[in-house]
mmCIF file of C-alpha atoms and ligand atoms in Angstrom:
data_model
loop_
_atom_site.group_PDB
_atom_site.id
_atom_site.type_symbol
_atom_site.label_atom_id
_atom_site.label_comp_id
_atom_site.label_asym_id
_atom_site.label_seq_id
_atom_site.Cartn_x
_atom_site.Cartn_y
_atom_site.Cartn_z
ATOM 1 C CA MET A 1 242.570 -77.632 95.589
ATOM 2 C CA SER A 2 240.269 -77.534 96.867
ATOM 3 C CA ARG A 3 237.544 -74.836 97.104
ATOM 4 C CA TYR A 4 234.070 -74.433 98.608
ATOM 5 C CA GLU A 5 232.192 -71.701 97.522
ATOM 6 C CA ASN A 6 228.936 -70.401 95.590
ATOM 7 C CA GLY A 7 226.389 -70.327 97.552
ATOM 8 C CA LEU A 8 223.980 -68.209 96.092
ATOM 9 C CA ASN A 9 220.857 -67.556 98.790
ATOM 10 C CA HIS A 10 221.437 -68.752 101.814
ATOM 11 C CA PRO A 11 224.759 -70.082 102.968
ATOM 12 C CA THR A 12 223.065 -72.858 105.020
ATOM 13 C CA GLU A 13 221.699 -74.004 101.957
ATOM 14 C CA ALA A 14 223.174 -73.065 99.235
ATOM 15 C CA VAL A 15 226.477 -72.743 98.728
ATOM 16 C CA SER A 16 228.337 -75.945 97.766
ATOM 17 C CA PHE A 17 231.819 -77.548 96.950
ATOM 18 C CA GLY A 18 233.852 -78.210 94.525
ATOM 19 C CA ALA A 19 233.050 -81.471 92.517
ATOM 20 C CA LYS A 20 236.396 -83.043 93.005
ATOM 21 C CA THR A 21 236.466 -81.366 96.755
ATOM 22 C CA LYS A 22 238.237 -83.476 99.691
ATOM 23 C CA THR A 23 236.217 -80.660 102.445
ATOM 24 C CA SER A 24 234.869 -83.729 104.813
ATOM 25 C CA ALA A 25 230.978 -83.376 105.521
ATOM 26 C CA ARG A 26 232.258 -81.951 108.802
ATOM 27 C CA LYS A 27 234.874 -78.883 108.002
ATOM 28 C CA GLN A 28 231.259 -78.241 105.602
ATOM 29 C CA LYS A 29 229.429 -77.426 108.292
ATOM 30 C CA ALA A 30 232.304 -75.804 109.964
ATOM 31 C CA VAL A 31 232.855 -73.068 107.373
ATOM 32 C CA ARG A 32 228.892 -73.174 107.273
ATOM 33 C CA ALA A 33 228.687 -72.229 110.626
ATOM 34 C CA GLN A 34 231.240 -69.220 110.244
ATOM 35 C CA ALA A 35 228.921 -67.760 106.881
ATOM 36 C CA ALA A 36 225.759 -67.530 109.312
ATOM 37 C CA ILE A 37 228.287 -66.168 111.707
ATOM 38 C CA ALA A 38 229.844 -63.934 109.541
ATOM 39 C CA LEU A 39 225.807 -62.897 108.470
ATOM 40 C CA HIS A 40 224.704 -62.051 111.656
ATOM 41 C CA LEU A 41 227.744 -59.649 112.532
ATOM 42 C CA HIS A 42 226.870 -57.960 109.738
ATOM 43 C CA ALA A 43 223.189 -57.471 109.968
ATOM 44 C CA TRP A 44 224.857 -55.608 113.001
ATOM 45 C CA LEU A 45 227.107 -53.586 110.643
ATOM 46 C CA GLU A 46 224.614 -52.803 108.303
ATOM 47 C CA GLU A 47 222.533 -51.267 110.873
ATOM 48 C CA LYS A 48 225.758 -48.981 113.042
ATOM 49 C CA PHE A 49 227.793 -48.891 109.779
ATOM 50 C CA THR A 50 226.910 -47.347 106.778
ATOM 51 C CA LEU A 51 228.567 -49.711 104.191
ATOM 52 C CA PRO A 52 230.129 -48.967 100.225
ATOM 53 C CA VAL A 53 226.810 -50.166 98.490
ATOM 54 C CA PRO A 54 227.115 -52.814 96.286
ATOM 55 C CA ASP A 55 229.274 -52.262 92.891
ATOM 56 C CA VAL A 56 229.614 -55.613 91.363
ATOM 57 C CA PRO A 57 228.759 -56.077 87.959
ATOM 58 C CA THR A 58 227.050 -59.503 86.478
ATOM 59 C CA PHE A 59 227.323 -60.814 83.742
ATOM 60 C CA SER A 60 226.647 -64.374 81.873
ATOM 61 C CA ARG A 61 227.252 -63.908 78.715
ATOM 62 C CA PRO A 62 231.211 -63.061 77.885
ATOM 63 C CA GLU A 63 234.305 -65.546 77.510
ATOM 64 C CA PRO A 64 236.363 -65.195 81.661
ATOM 65 C CA GLU A 65 238.971 -62.978 79.926
ATOM 66 C CA THR A 66 235.734 -59.998 78.568
ATOM 67 C CA ALA A 67 234.450 -60.281 81.232
ATOM 68 C CA ALA A 68 237.526 -58.924 83.746
ATOM 69 C CA GLU A 69 238.435 -56.843 81.217
ATOM 70 C CA MET A 70 234.616 -55.851 81.566
ATOM 71 C CA VAL A 71 235.098 -55.149 85.672
ATOM 72 C CA ARG A 72 238.495 -53.787 85.260
ATOM 73 C CA SER A 73 236.725 -50.812 82.969
ATOM 74 C CA CYS A 74 233.581 -50.249 84.822
ATOM 75 C CA TRP A 75 235.667 -49.618 88.409
ATOM 76 C CA GLY A 76 238.244 -47.369 86.235
ATOM 77 C CA LEU A 77 241.682 -49.194 86.234
ATOM 78 C CA GLY A 78 242.286 -49.198 83.261
ATOM 79 C CA GLU A 79 246.006 -51.519 82.266
ATOM 80 C CA ALA A 80 247.596 -50.875 85.840
ATOM 81 C CA PRO A 81 248.292 -53.756 88.649
ATOM 82 C CA ALA A 82 245.119 -54.233 91.014
ATOM 83 C CA PRO A 83 245.206 -52.477 93.530
ATOM 84 C CA ASN A 84 245.248 -54.092 97.405
ATOM 85 C CA MET A 85 242.263 -57.055 96.073
ATOM 86 C CA VAL A 86 240.737 -56.399 99.846
ATOM 87 C CA HIS A 87 240.210 -52.645 99.558
ATOM 88 C CA LEU A 88 239.312 -53.279 95.862
ATOM 89 C CA LEU A 89 236.413 -55.234 96.585
ATOM 90 C CA GLU A 90 235.724 -53.159 99.585
ATOM 91 C CA ALA A 91 235.534 -49.911 97.983
ATOM 92 C CA HIS A 92 232.474 -51.792 95.311
ATOM 93 C CA GLY A 93 230.388 -52.977 98.055
ATOM 94 C CA VAL A 94 231.495 -56.583 98.857
ATOM 95 C CA ARG A 95 232.079 -57.913 102.498
ATOM 96 C CA VAL A 96 234.723 -59.338 102.965
ATOM 97 C CA PHE A 97 235.906 -62.131 106.042
ATOM 98 C CA ALA A 98 238.845 -64.265 106.821
ATOM 99 C CA LEU A 99 238.063 -67.634 107.488
ATOM 100 C CA ASP A 100 239.525 -69.554 110.574
ATOM 101 C CA PRO A 101 242.612 -70.679 109.530
ATOM 102 C CA ALA A 102 241.807 -73.857 110.724
ATOM 103 C CA HIS A 103 240.164 -74.747 108.094
ATOM 104 C CA ALA A 104 244.093 -74.802 105.617
ATOM 105 C CA GLU A 105 241.869 -76.997 103.059
ATOM 106 C CA VAL A 106 239.641 -74.095 102.012
ATOM 107 C CA ASP A 107 240.602 -71.480 100.437
ATOM 108 C CA ALA A 108 237.848 -69.315 99.442
ATOM 109 C CA PHE A 109 234.626 -69.309 99.414
ATOM 110 C CA SER A 110 231.906 -66.611 98.306
ATOM 111 C CA PHE A 111 228.279 -65.838 97.398
ATOM 112 C CA TRP A 112 225.132 -63.356 97.051
ATOM 113 C CA ARG A 113 223.247 -62.511 99.697
ATOM 114 C CA ASP A 114 219.895 -60.898 98.445
ATOM 115 C CA ASP A 115 221.950 -57.979 96.741
ATOM 116 C CA THR A 116 225.056 -58.340 99.194
ATOM 117 C CA PRO A 117 227.913 -60.006 98.174
ATOM 118 C CA PHE A 118 229.982 -61.666 100.658
ATOM 119 C CA VAL A 119 233.510 -63.101 100.130
ATOM 120 C CA PHE A 120 235.349 -65.023 102.449
ATOM 121 C CA LEU A 121 239.300 -65.663 102.756
ATOM 122 C CA ASN A 122 242.014 -68.003 103.990
ATOM 123 C CA THR A 123 244.511 -66.107 105.677
ATOM 124 C CA ALA A 124 246.733 -69.006 106.392
ATOM 125 C CA LYS A 125 247.489 -68.359 102.820
ATOM 126 C CA SER A 126 250.850 -66.314 100.761
ATOM 127 C CA GLY A 127 249.906 -62.702 100.327
ATOM 128 C CA GLU A 128 249.996 -63.340 96.264
ATOM 129 C CA ARG A 129 247.085 -66.453 97.062
ATOM 130 C CA GLY A 130 245.287 -64.483 98.482
ATOM 131 C CA ARG A 131 245.097 -61.531 95.696
ATOM 132 C CA PHE A 132 244.439 -64.509 93.545
ATOM 133 C CA ASP A 133 241.764 -65.891 96.217
ATOM 134 C CA GLY A 134 240.429 -62.313 96.060
ATOM 135 C CA ALA A 135 239.618 -62.121 91.957
ATOM 136 C CA HIS A 136 239.077 -66.010 92.243
ATOM 137 C CA GLU A 137 235.680 -65.241 93.968
ATOM 138 C CA LEU A 138 235.680 -61.961 92.295
ATOM 139 C CA GLY A 139 234.429 -64.174 89.378
ATOM 140 C CA HIS A 140 232.599 -65.851 90.511
ATOM 141 C CA LEU A 141 230.691 -63.801 91.953
ATOM 142 C CA VAL A 142 230.497 -61.830 88.327
ATOM 143 C CA LEU A 143 230.513 -64.498 86.496
ATOM 144 C CA HIS A 144 227.870 -67.180 88.475
ATOM 145 C CA GLY A 145 226.179 -64.710 90.342
ATOM 146 C CA HIS A 146 222.203 -64.417 90.169
ATOM 147 C CA ASP A 147 221.025 -65.770 86.945
ATOM 148 C CA ARG A 148 223.562 -68.348 86.513
ATOM 149 C CA SER A 149 224.137 -71.213 88.870
ATOM 150 C CA LEU A 150 227.180 -72.819 87.548
ATOM 151 C CA THR A 151 229.431 -75.052 90.110
ATOM 152 C CA GLY A 152 232.893 -77.530 89.879
ATOM 153 C CA PRO A 153 235.686 -77.717 87.221
ATOM 154 C CA GLU A 154 234.184 -76.031 84.614
ATOM 155 C CA ALA A 155 232.440 -72.542 86.946
ATOM 156 C CA GLU A 156 236.058 -73.142 88.645
ATOM 157 C CA ARG A 157 238.164 -72.772 85.465
ATOM 158 C CA GLU A 158 235.716 -70.041 84.412
ATOM 159 C CA ALA A 159 237.229 -68.395 87.845
ATOM 160 C CA ASN A 160 240.588 -69.535 87.489
ATOM 161 C CA GLN A 161 240.283 -67.807 84.193
ATOM 162 C CA PHE A 162 239.053 -64.293 84.794
ATOM 163 C CA ALA A 163 241.478 -64.139 88.162
ATOM 164 C CA SER A 164 244.441 -64.020 85.238
ATOM 165 C CA ALA A 165 243.066 -62.239 83.157
ATOM 166 C CA PHE A 166 242.172 -59.699 86.189
ATOM 167 C CA LEU A 167 245.031 -59.285 88.106
ATOM 168 C CA MET A 168 247.178 -59.431 84.641
ATOM 169 C CA PRO A 169 246.292 -57.929 82.096
ATOM 170 C CA ARG A 170 246.873 -59.486 78.708
ATOM 171 C CA ALA A 171 247.855 -56.458 76.845
ATOM 172 C CA ASP A 172 249.974 -54.775 79.823
ATOM 173 C CA VAL A 173 251.452 -58.415 79.700
ATOM 174 C CA GLN A 174 251.935 -58.688 76.385
ATOM 175 C CA ALA A 175 253.844 -55.177 77.093
ATOM 176 C CA ARG A 176 256.118 -55.509 79.474
ATOM 177 C CA VAL A 177 257.009 -59.786 78.599
ATOM 178 C CA PRO A 178 259.186 -60.726 76.249
ATOM 179 C CA ALA A 179 257.903 -64.361 74.450
ATOM 180 C CA GLY A 180 260.039 -67.592 76.059
ATOM 181 C CA VAL A 181 261.416 -65.836 79.177
ATOM 182 C CA THR A 182 262.710 -67.832 82.288
ATOM 183 C CA ALA A 183 262.328 -68.175 85.781
ATOM 184 C CA ASP A 184 264.641 -65.428 87.189
ATOM 185 C CA GLN A 185 262.476 -63.542 85.465
ATOM 186 C CA ILE A 186 259.620 -64.607 86.399
ATOM 187 C CA LEU A 187 260.131 -64.157 89.478
ATOM 188 C CA LYS A 188 261.193 -60.057 88.571
ATOM 189 C CA ALA A 189 258.003 -59.679 86.804
ATOM 190 C CA LYS A 190 255.577 -61.105 89.204
ATOM 191 C CA ARG A 191 256.680 -58.848 91.856
ATOM 192 C CA PHE A 192 254.903 -56.455 89.131
ATOM 193 C CA TRP A 193 251.332 -57.954 89.296
ATOM 194 C CA ARG A 194 251.960 -59.341 92.691
ATOM 195 C CA VAL A 195 250.566 -62.353 91.699
ATOM 196 C CA SER A 196 252.543 -66.047 92.421
ATOM 197 C CA ALA A 197 255.134 -67.102 90.276
ATOM 198 C CA MET A 198 253.368 -69.939 88.865
ATOM 199 C CA ALA A 199 249.883 -68.118 88.552
ATOM 200 C CA LEU A 200 252.536 -65.682 86.709
ATOM 201 C CA ALA A 201 253.679 -68.589 84.550
ATOM 202 C CA TYR A 202 250.539 -69.966 83.466
ATOM 203 C CA ARG A 203 249.781 -66.665 82.494
ATOM 204 C CA LEU A 204 252.400 -66.131 80.190
ATOM 205 C CA HIS A 205 251.469 -69.988 78.299
ATOM 206 C CA ASP A 206 248.407 -68.575 78.725
ATOM 207 C CA LEU A 207 249.448 -65.845 76.243
ATOM 208 C CA GLY A 208 251.247 -67.437 74.119
ATOM 209 C CA LEU A 209 254.482 -65.751 75.638
ATOM 210 C CA LEU A 210 255.916 -69.575 76.403
ATOM 211 C CA SER A 211 255.388 -73.041 74.735
ATOM 212 C CA ASP A 212 254.864 -76.059 76.008
ATOM 213 C CA TRP A 213 258.159 -76.850 77.041
ATOM 214 C CA GLN A 214 259.082 -73.286 78.298
ATOM 215 C CA HIS A 215 256.073 -73.997 80.409
ATOM 216 C CA ARG A 216 257.165 -76.891 81.984
ATOM 217 C CA ALA A 217 260.714 -76.266 82.201
ATOM 218 C CA ALA A 218 259.889 -72.750 84.586
ATOM 219 C CA CYS A 219 257.122 -75.299 86.717
ATOM 220 C CA LYS A 220 259.939 -77.458 87.190
ATOM 221 C CA GLU A 221 262.526 -74.598 88.383
ATOM 222 C CA LEU A 222 259.970 -72.404 90.425
ATOM 223 C CA ALA A 223 258.628 -75.769 92.437
ATOM 224 C CA GLU A 224 262.169 -76.561 93.431
ATOM 225 C CA LEU A 225 262.921 -72.834 94.131
ATOM 226 C CA GLY A 226 260.136 -73.978 96.920
ATOM 227 C CA PHE A 227 257.362 -71.853 94.547
ATOM 228 C CA ARG A 228 255.024 -74.552 94.470
ATOM 229 C CA SER A 229 253.382 -75.049 98.621
ATOM 230 C CA GLY A 230 254.446 -71.427 98.518
ATOM 231 C CA GLU A 231 255.996 -67.765 97.766
ATOM 232 C CA PRO A 232 259.549 -67.276 99.555
ATOM 233 C CA GLY A 233 259.854 -63.207 100.059
ATOM 234 C CA GLY A 234 256.324 -63.184 99.289
ATOM 235 C CA ILE A 235 254.110 -60.128 99.670
ATOM 236 C CA PRO A 236 252.247 -59.259 102.765
ATOM 237 C CA ARG A 237 248.862 -60.392 104.106
ATOM 238 C CA GLU A 238 246.197 -58.166 102.657
ATOM 239 C CA THR A 239 244.075 -57.294 105.074
ATOM 240 C CA SER A 240 240.447 -55.538 105.251
ATOM 241 C CA GLN A 241 240.064 -51.741 105.747
ATOM 242 C CA VAL A 242 236.588 -51.729 106.480
ATOM 243 C CA LEU A 243 237.027 -54.300 109.571
ATOM 244 C CA ALA A 244 239.887 -52.136 110.465
ATOM 245 C CA LYS A 245 238.068 -48.739 110.313
ATOM 246 C CA VAL A 246 234.888 -51.206 112.828
ATOM 247 C CA SER A 247 237.102 -52.047 115.725
ATOM 248 C CA ALA A 248 238.848 -49.329 115.827
ATOM 249 C CA ARG A 249 235.718 -46.678 116.226
ATOM 250 C CA LEU A 250 234.783 -50.092 119.255
ATOM 251 C CA ARG A 251 237.711 -49.646 120.336
ATOM 252 C CA GLU A 252 237.096 -45.540 120.859
ATOM 253 C CA SER A 253 233.619 -46.102 121.852
ATOM 254 C CA GLY A 254 235.311 -48.135 124.911
ATOM 255 C CA ARG A 255 233.077 -51.271 123.277
ATOM 256 C CA PRO A 256 235.828 -54.397 122.852
ATOM 257 C CA LEU A 257 235.336 -56.830 120.485
ATOM 258 C CA ALA A 258 234.655 -59.421 123.602
ATOM 259 C CA ARG A 259 231.442 -57.017 124.556
ATOM 260 C CA LEU A 260 230.253 -57.077 121.652
ATOM 261 C CA ALA A 261 230.488 -60.805 120.706
ATOM 262 C CA VAL A 262 228.391 -61.042 123.828
ATOM 263 C CA GLU A 263 225.767 -58.345 122.519
ATOM 264 C CA LEU A 264 225.430 -60.489 119.791
ATOM 265 C CA GLY A 265 225.921 -64.047 121.556
ATOM 266 C CA LEU A 266 229.012 -65.249 119.489
ATOM 267 C CA PRO A 267 232.025 -66.990 120.294
ATOM 268 C CA SER A 268 234.600 -63.944 120.648
ATOM 269 C CA ASP A 269 237.479 -65.534 118.718
ATOM 270 C CA GLU A 270 235.071 -66.825 115.637
ATOM 271 C CA LEU A 271 234.648 -62.514 115.663
ATOM 272 C CA ASN A 272 237.852 -61.782 116.124
ATOM 273 C CA SER A 273 238.973 -64.231 112.711
ATOM 274 C CA LEU A 274 236.191 -63.297 110.737
ATOM 275 C CA MET A 275 238.348 -59.563 110.897
ATOM 276 C CA PHE A 276 240.859 -60.762 109.612
ATOM 277 C CA GLY A 277 242.347 -60.616 113.537
ATOM 278 C CA LEU A 278 242.576 -56.634 113.586
ATOM 279 C CA ALA A 279 239.665 -56.153 116.738
ATOM 280 C CA PHE A 280 242.503 -58.547 118.808
ATOM 281 C CA THR A 281 245.066 -56.936 117.149
ATOM 282 C CA LEU A 282 244.397 -53.752 117.554
ATOM 283 C CA ASN A 283 243.061 -54.270 121.951
ATOM 284 C CA HIS A 284 246.476 -54.238 121.992
ATOM 285 C CA GLY A 285 247.667 -50.908 120.494
ATOM 286 C CA GLN A 286 249.582 -52.841 118.087
ATOM 287 C CA GLY A 287 247.825 -50.846 115.089
ATOM 288 C CA SER A 288 247.093 -52.033 111.697
ATOM 289 C CA GLY A 289 249.610 -51.525 108.976
ATOM 290 C CA GLY A 290 250.253 -55.715 109.446
ATOM 291 C CA PRO A 291 248.940 -58.633 107.651
ATOM 292 C CA ALA A 292 246.584 -60.333 109.493
ATOM 293 C CA ALA A 293 247.307 -62.830 112.433
ATOM 294 C CA PRO A 294 246.496 -65.883 111.798
ATOM 295 C CA PRO A 295 246.004 -68.317 114.925
ATOM 296 C CA ARG A 296 242.701 -68.415 116.450
ATOM 297 C CA LEU A 297 243.400 -65.865 119.051
ATOM 298 C CA HIS A 298 241.494 -65.769 122.082
ATOM 299 C CA LEU A 299 240.446 -62.762 123.681
ATOM 300 C CA VAL A 300 240.943 -62.240 127.528
HETATM 301 ZN ZN1 ZN B 401 235.526 -71.726 92.353
#
């Protein structure tokens, strides 16, 4: 899968794409432009609101599995299933924005800008994939942050391993899932950690709870049921709490997004996309509880 991510300081220069990406130069440029708009919006948010103080540890030494356990411990999560990943990241000072779903080939990306971590998520994917992408980008921020700028297949492997361990803690999985489970049992168990069936199958294999053969058989059956290309009957997309509050405040103060866009000199549809479509939803009085509106929405 192609990913765009892990720029270090300045998104127009330091954001790099994975080595095997098919992302075209045009797409890269468009995504960089979105990052630039987000930074512009973020500067305004910092000025007007008190945002959570960044609290993301960076480690370069430990293996991804250990690093994930250390972050869980720092954040007081214990062995419990990870809560809403967007809310969790935001609570620890990560600025989370949504990528325009038009860039379907880009799952997510992240970067540190000075001492502030940024994560961008593609909202067109399933809720389970969104959680994994959030944990994967957290892995990049933690492992490939300030002093070790690693990109390419090795960085991807590490970030995936981090996400897997963060969402499905070793001890908890070992305590709850017996060896040799079938696809049916995987489909039941995945609901506990709110991960994709394929991600859980991979984790079970990784922890030695599925043999090579059992893993292949389970993946084949899950793929036949549609779990390779999507997540049938999956969870709703997680969305931003911070940006929902900002949207609500804007609305209360009679300053709709369209006006803010004019003030900031930004296109309002792109601003709304970045804000998980929340500004649009709230302007139309539909509440913010549902999954983020995926398409490009034009404000009138
Ligand atoms: Zn990555």
